[in-house]
Every structure is written in structure tokens, then in C-alpha cells.
Amino acid sequence: MPKPGELTFVAPRGAKKPPRHLADLSPAERKEAVAAIGEKPFRAKQLSQHYFARYAHDPAQWTDIPAAAREKLAGELLPELMSVVRHISCDDDTTRKTLWRLHDGKLVESVLMRYPDRVTMCISSQAGCGMNCPFCATGQAGLDRNLSTAEIVHQIVDGMRALRDGEVPGGTPSGGGPARLSNIVFMGMGEPLANYKRVVGAIRRLTDPEPDGLGLSQRGITVSTVGLVPAMHRFADEGFKCRLAVSLHAPDDELRDTLVPVNTRWKVREVLDAAWEYAEKSGRRISIEYALIRDINDQAWRGDLLGRLLKGKRVHVNLIPLNPTPGSKWTASRPEDERAFVAAIAAHGVPVTVRDTRGQEIDGACGQLAATER
Ligand code: SAH
């Protein structure tokens, strides 16, 4: 049995792999795949143009490719990966959650949030999650499986298409119309660094220039982790300029062992050291995520301890009012405790903000992505 947080993943017996898709492949591999079915290698570029630059995965739209070749290419390189079960919107429709069904029936979710000045998409990297954090809805259900690179990328391709097509209203009363995606956060279902290779592949597809990829900025991508230390070191060596978020939730090992069970393997000290290494190599500030849970981790002395640990570092603290999961005995902090906690951190000169919790009424807010078909 792998220990918690170990990077091994054993596919359940009889599980069928997700179909191979253009977005799983590097540009060179795409050419080979096209040649292997007897098509001209330049068709790979045409397909990439359709998928990554026009978000057109319906062969009927590929008018620069002979009709006879379209079906063959589509079957080989653009199989249907997932279908929308439903969209649910709130915040005047500026927040939209999508429930997806994958080829094997597994369910995952993504959330689009449109603000006046930016659009953020929160995506899943695994179906379920194996990290077992007791306050997180996804953690309660356990891990189904890793998503493939293309299953991760496709959530964003579809989001970009929806924004282009004006399906998500703007964040201002007069706003609306088409929009561009500015930020991507790996804060949906799953632990991204436990699905390392596919997540790194997805980051390349998202950030390679069009038409090899989507041409998004690495700076606009945030990878959030419970603190898988060896994978954090490895990630620091990829040379990305992405933001790294660390879900700390407690400054002391005693409490963190219970809130983030993988802490029994890698301690607060080691997690923070790996984070500082990433900050050093990437030049980016680390984002420390901390869900404030009433009377559990929100004491001013813990805020003070956190401030001491982070003082002088390239860091920003993001406090998240706990979004209670169904049946949980825990809830968000009292306003006065939240204020005292913020002040205790700020007293050390550490930048701290409280996160806005969009999408609460559609179970789309932090930690609420647990794709049960109701
Ligand atoms: N596995 C990754 C990413 C997914 S969760 C990670 O843990 O970082 C994204 C963020 O939401 C994490 O910081 C997570 O701890 C937090 N979160 C989970 N459940 C929550 C809840 N019920 N209320 C508030 N934040 C929660």
C-alpha cells in the first residue's frame, strides 16, 4: 500500500484509460500520430489550430481539411473526452459551475468566475482526491482516478470557448459579451502534485503559444498543494513561473497532522522550506492557503505563530472562511476572531487577505466540489 501522499497511483483493476487526445501529445507526437494513420503531417498543425486557437472540436467546422479525412482524424486525435452533465450558475450568473461526466462515468467539476477586471477558472486534476482532509468535501469521497492531461486541458478549452461565445455574463451591470480567461487555479477536485506528470503536461499545453497550446501566461496559473514535498522540489526545477499555493491550515504539526493528514509524512517545516525553494527559483510569491475554522485553528496565538514562520519571506496569506461541508461539525470563524487572526499575522509585516467566497449557494466554493449526481 502506498503511504499517504506517496506519488504512486494504482489504477483500479479493469479500469479503461481515457482515450488518447491531441492535448495529451507534444507537437512532435501529434505529427507522428497523424502520419501513423496515413495523413499528411501538416494536418497535425491544422488540428491544433482548430482545437487550441478556435476551440472547435466538431469536425464539421474543419473546412480546410477534406471531409473524408475529418472523421478519421477526429476519431484518432479528438475523441470526445467528457460531456456536460449540467451547468449551475449563481452570483447573477457570473459564477458558473460545470459538472462533467468522463468516458468511464466518473464525475468532475470546474468553476468559471467572471469579475469586472478578470476571469478565473478553477479546475480539477483528479476525479476525487486521496488526501483525506476532514474539512473538504472532495476529500471525504476518496480518490477515483487521475485525470489525463487532455481531461485537465479540455475543462479550460471549453471554458475559453464559453467565454468567447458570451455564455458567461460580465461582472459589471453593463458588462457582458465575450471575455478572455486571465487566471487558472488548480483548486478544484484533486491534489495536482499527486498527478504530477499529467498536470505538468497540462501546464505546457495551456502555456505553449498558439497553435501548439492555448497561449496563456504561466503567471496566471496557480497550482495548489497539500504539501507533497518531493513533488514540490521537482516542480521547482521545471522552470515555471506559475504561482504555488500551499494549503497550510495550521502552523503547528500537532493540529496540521489532523487537518491535513499528509502532514504526518511531511512536516510544516519541510513544506515551508520546499515552498521557499520554489519562490526562489520561480521568482513568485508563495500563496499560503488557510481555511479559518471556528475554535479549531483560528486562535490569535496561531495567527501569531503563522506570522513568525512567514515573516520576511516572499509570501502572501490567503484566509478562506471555512465553507462547511454537509454534516460537518465545523464552521467558519466568528468575525471578531477572524479580525484578530488577520491582525496577528499582519503584525509581523506579512501580507494577508481574506478570500471572497464565490459560488457558495451552488456548492462551487472552496472545498465544495464533490461531484455526486443528485
Ligand atoms: N488538493 C489541493 C487543491 C484543492 S483544494 C490543495 O489542497 O491545495 C483548494 C483549496 O480549498 C485548498 O486550500 C483546500 O484546503 C481548500 N478547502 C478545501 N475544503 C475547504 C472548505 N470546506 N472550506 C474552505 N476551504 C477549503
PDB file of C-alpha atoms and ligand atoms in Angstrom, residues 129 131 133 135-137 186-192 224-226 245-247 249 289-291 320-325 355 366-368, ligand 1:
ATOM      1  CA  CYS A 129      -8.881  13.083  -4.012  1.00  0.00           C
ATOM      2  CA  MET A 131      -5.533  13.367   0.650  1.00  0.00           C
ATOM      3  CA  CYS A 133      -8.549  16.361   4.638  1.00  0.00           C
ATOM      4  CA  PHE A 135     -12.982  19.591   6.234  1.00  0.00           C
ATOM      5  CA  CYS A 136     -13.011  19.102   2.444  1.00  0.00           C
ATOM      6  CA  ALA A 137     -15.983  17.617   0.596  1.00  0.00           C
ATOM      7  CA  PHE A 186      -5.777  24.034  -9.719  1.00  0.00           C
ATOM      8  CA  MET A 187      -8.135  24.246  -6.757  1.00  0.00           C
ATOM      9  CA  GLY A 188     -10.924  22.029  -7.953  1.00  0.00           C
ATOM     10  CA  MET A 189     -11.049  18.345  -7.166  1.00  0.00           C
ATOM     11  CA  GLY A 190      -7.807  16.512  -6.559  1.00  0.00           C
ATOM     12  CA  GLU A 191      -4.232  17.042  -5.448  1.00  0.00           C
ATOM     13  CA  PRO A 192      -2.391  18.299  -8.549  1.00  0.00           C
ATOM     14  CA  SER A 224      -2.335  24.416  -5.083  1.00  0.00           C
ATOM     15  CA  THR A 225      -0.883  21.603  -2.984  1.00  0.00           C
ATOM     16  CA  VAL A 226      -1.313  19.997   0.429  1.00  0.00           C
ATOM     17  CA  ALA A 245      -0.256  27.835  -3.269  1.00  0.00           C
ATOM     18  CA  VAL A 246       0.338  25.763  -0.151  1.00  0.00           C
ATOM     19  CA  SER A 247      -2.694  24.615   1.837  1.00  0.00           C
ATOM     20  CA  HIS A 249      -4.344  25.431   7.568  1.00  0.00           C
ATOM     21  CA  GLU A 289      -3.978  28.990   1.992  1.00  0.00           C
ATOM     22  CA  TYR A 290      -5.562  28.824   5.439  1.00  0.00           C
ATOM     23  CA  ALA A 291      -9.211  27.854   5.928  1.00  0.00           C
ATOM     24  CA  ILE A 320     -10.566  31.268   3.451  1.00  0.00           C
ATOM     25  CA  PRO A 321     -13.652  31.320   5.676  1.00  0.00           C
ATOM     26  CA  LEU A 322     -14.460  27.621   6.068  1.00  0.00           C
ATOM     27  CA  ASN A 323     -17.221  26.584   3.760  1.00  0.00           C
ATOM     28  CA  PRO A 324     -18.909  23.875   5.849  1.00  0.00           C
ATOM     29  CA  THR A 325     -19.406  20.538   4.123  1.00  0.00           C
ATOM     30  CA  ARG A 355     -10.726  35.386   0.221  1.00  0.00           C
ATOM     31  CA  CYS A 366     -13.728  26.194  -1.925  1.00  0.00           C
ATOM     32  CA  GLY A 367     -13.731  22.587  -0.938  1.00  0.00           C
ATOM     33  CA  GLN A 368     -17.286  22.009  -2.011  1.00  0.00           C
TER      34      GLN A 368
HETATM   35  N1  SAH B   1      -5.503  19.485  -3.151  1.00  0.00           N
HETATM   36  C1  SAH B   1      -5.137  20.853  -3.367  1.00  0.00           C
HETATM   37  C2  SAH B   1      -6.110  21.651  -4.219  1.00  0.00           C
HETATM   38  C3  SAH B   1      -7.592  21.509  -3.987  1.00  0.00           C
HETATM   39  S1  SAH B   1      -8.454  22.363  -2.744  1.00  0.00           S
HETATM   40  C4  SAH B   1      -4.920  21.550  -2.060  1.00  0.00           C
HETATM   41  O1  SAH B   1      -5.315  21.013  -1.038  1.00  0.00           O
HETATM   42  O2  SAH B   1      -4.318  22.603  -2.049  1.00  0.00           O
HETATM   43  C5  SAH B   1      -8.233  24.082  -2.915  1.00  0.00           C
HETATM   44  C6  SAH B   1      -8.229  24.796  -1.554  1.00  0.00           C
HETATM   45  O3  SAH B   1      -9.516  24.749  -0.911  1.00  0.00           O
HETATM   46  C7  SAH B   1      -7.246  24.145  -0.576  1.00  0.00           C
HETATM   47  O4  SAH B   1      -6.535  25.150   0.096  1.00  0.00           O
HETATM   48  C8  SAH B   1      -8.192  23.443   0.370  1.00  0.00           C
HETATM   49  O5  SAH B   1      -7.600  23.178   1.609  1.00  0.00           O
HETATM   50  C9  SAH B   1      -9.345  24.415   0.461  1.00  0.00           C
HETATM   51  N2  SAH B   1     -10.564  23.840   1.017  1.00  0.00           N
HETATM   52  C10 SAH B   1     -10.976  22.567   0.963  1.00  0.00           C
HETATM   53  N3  SAH B   1     -12.140  22.408   1.608  1.00  0.00           N
HETATM   54  C11 SAH B   1     -12.490  23.613   2.077  1.00  0.00           C
HETATM   55  C12 SAH B   1     -13.607  24.101   2.815  1.00  0.00           C
HETATM   56  N4  SAH B   1     -14.590  23.288   3.169  1.00  0.00           N
HETATM   57  N5  SAH B   1     -13.637  25.412   3.111  1.00  0.00           N
HETATM   58  C13 SAH B   1     -12.644  26.242   2.741  1.00  0.00           C
HETATM   59  N6  SAH B   1     -11.570  25.846   2.031  1.00  0.00           N
HETATM   60  C14 SAH B   1     -11.489  24.548   1.715  1.00  0.00           C
END
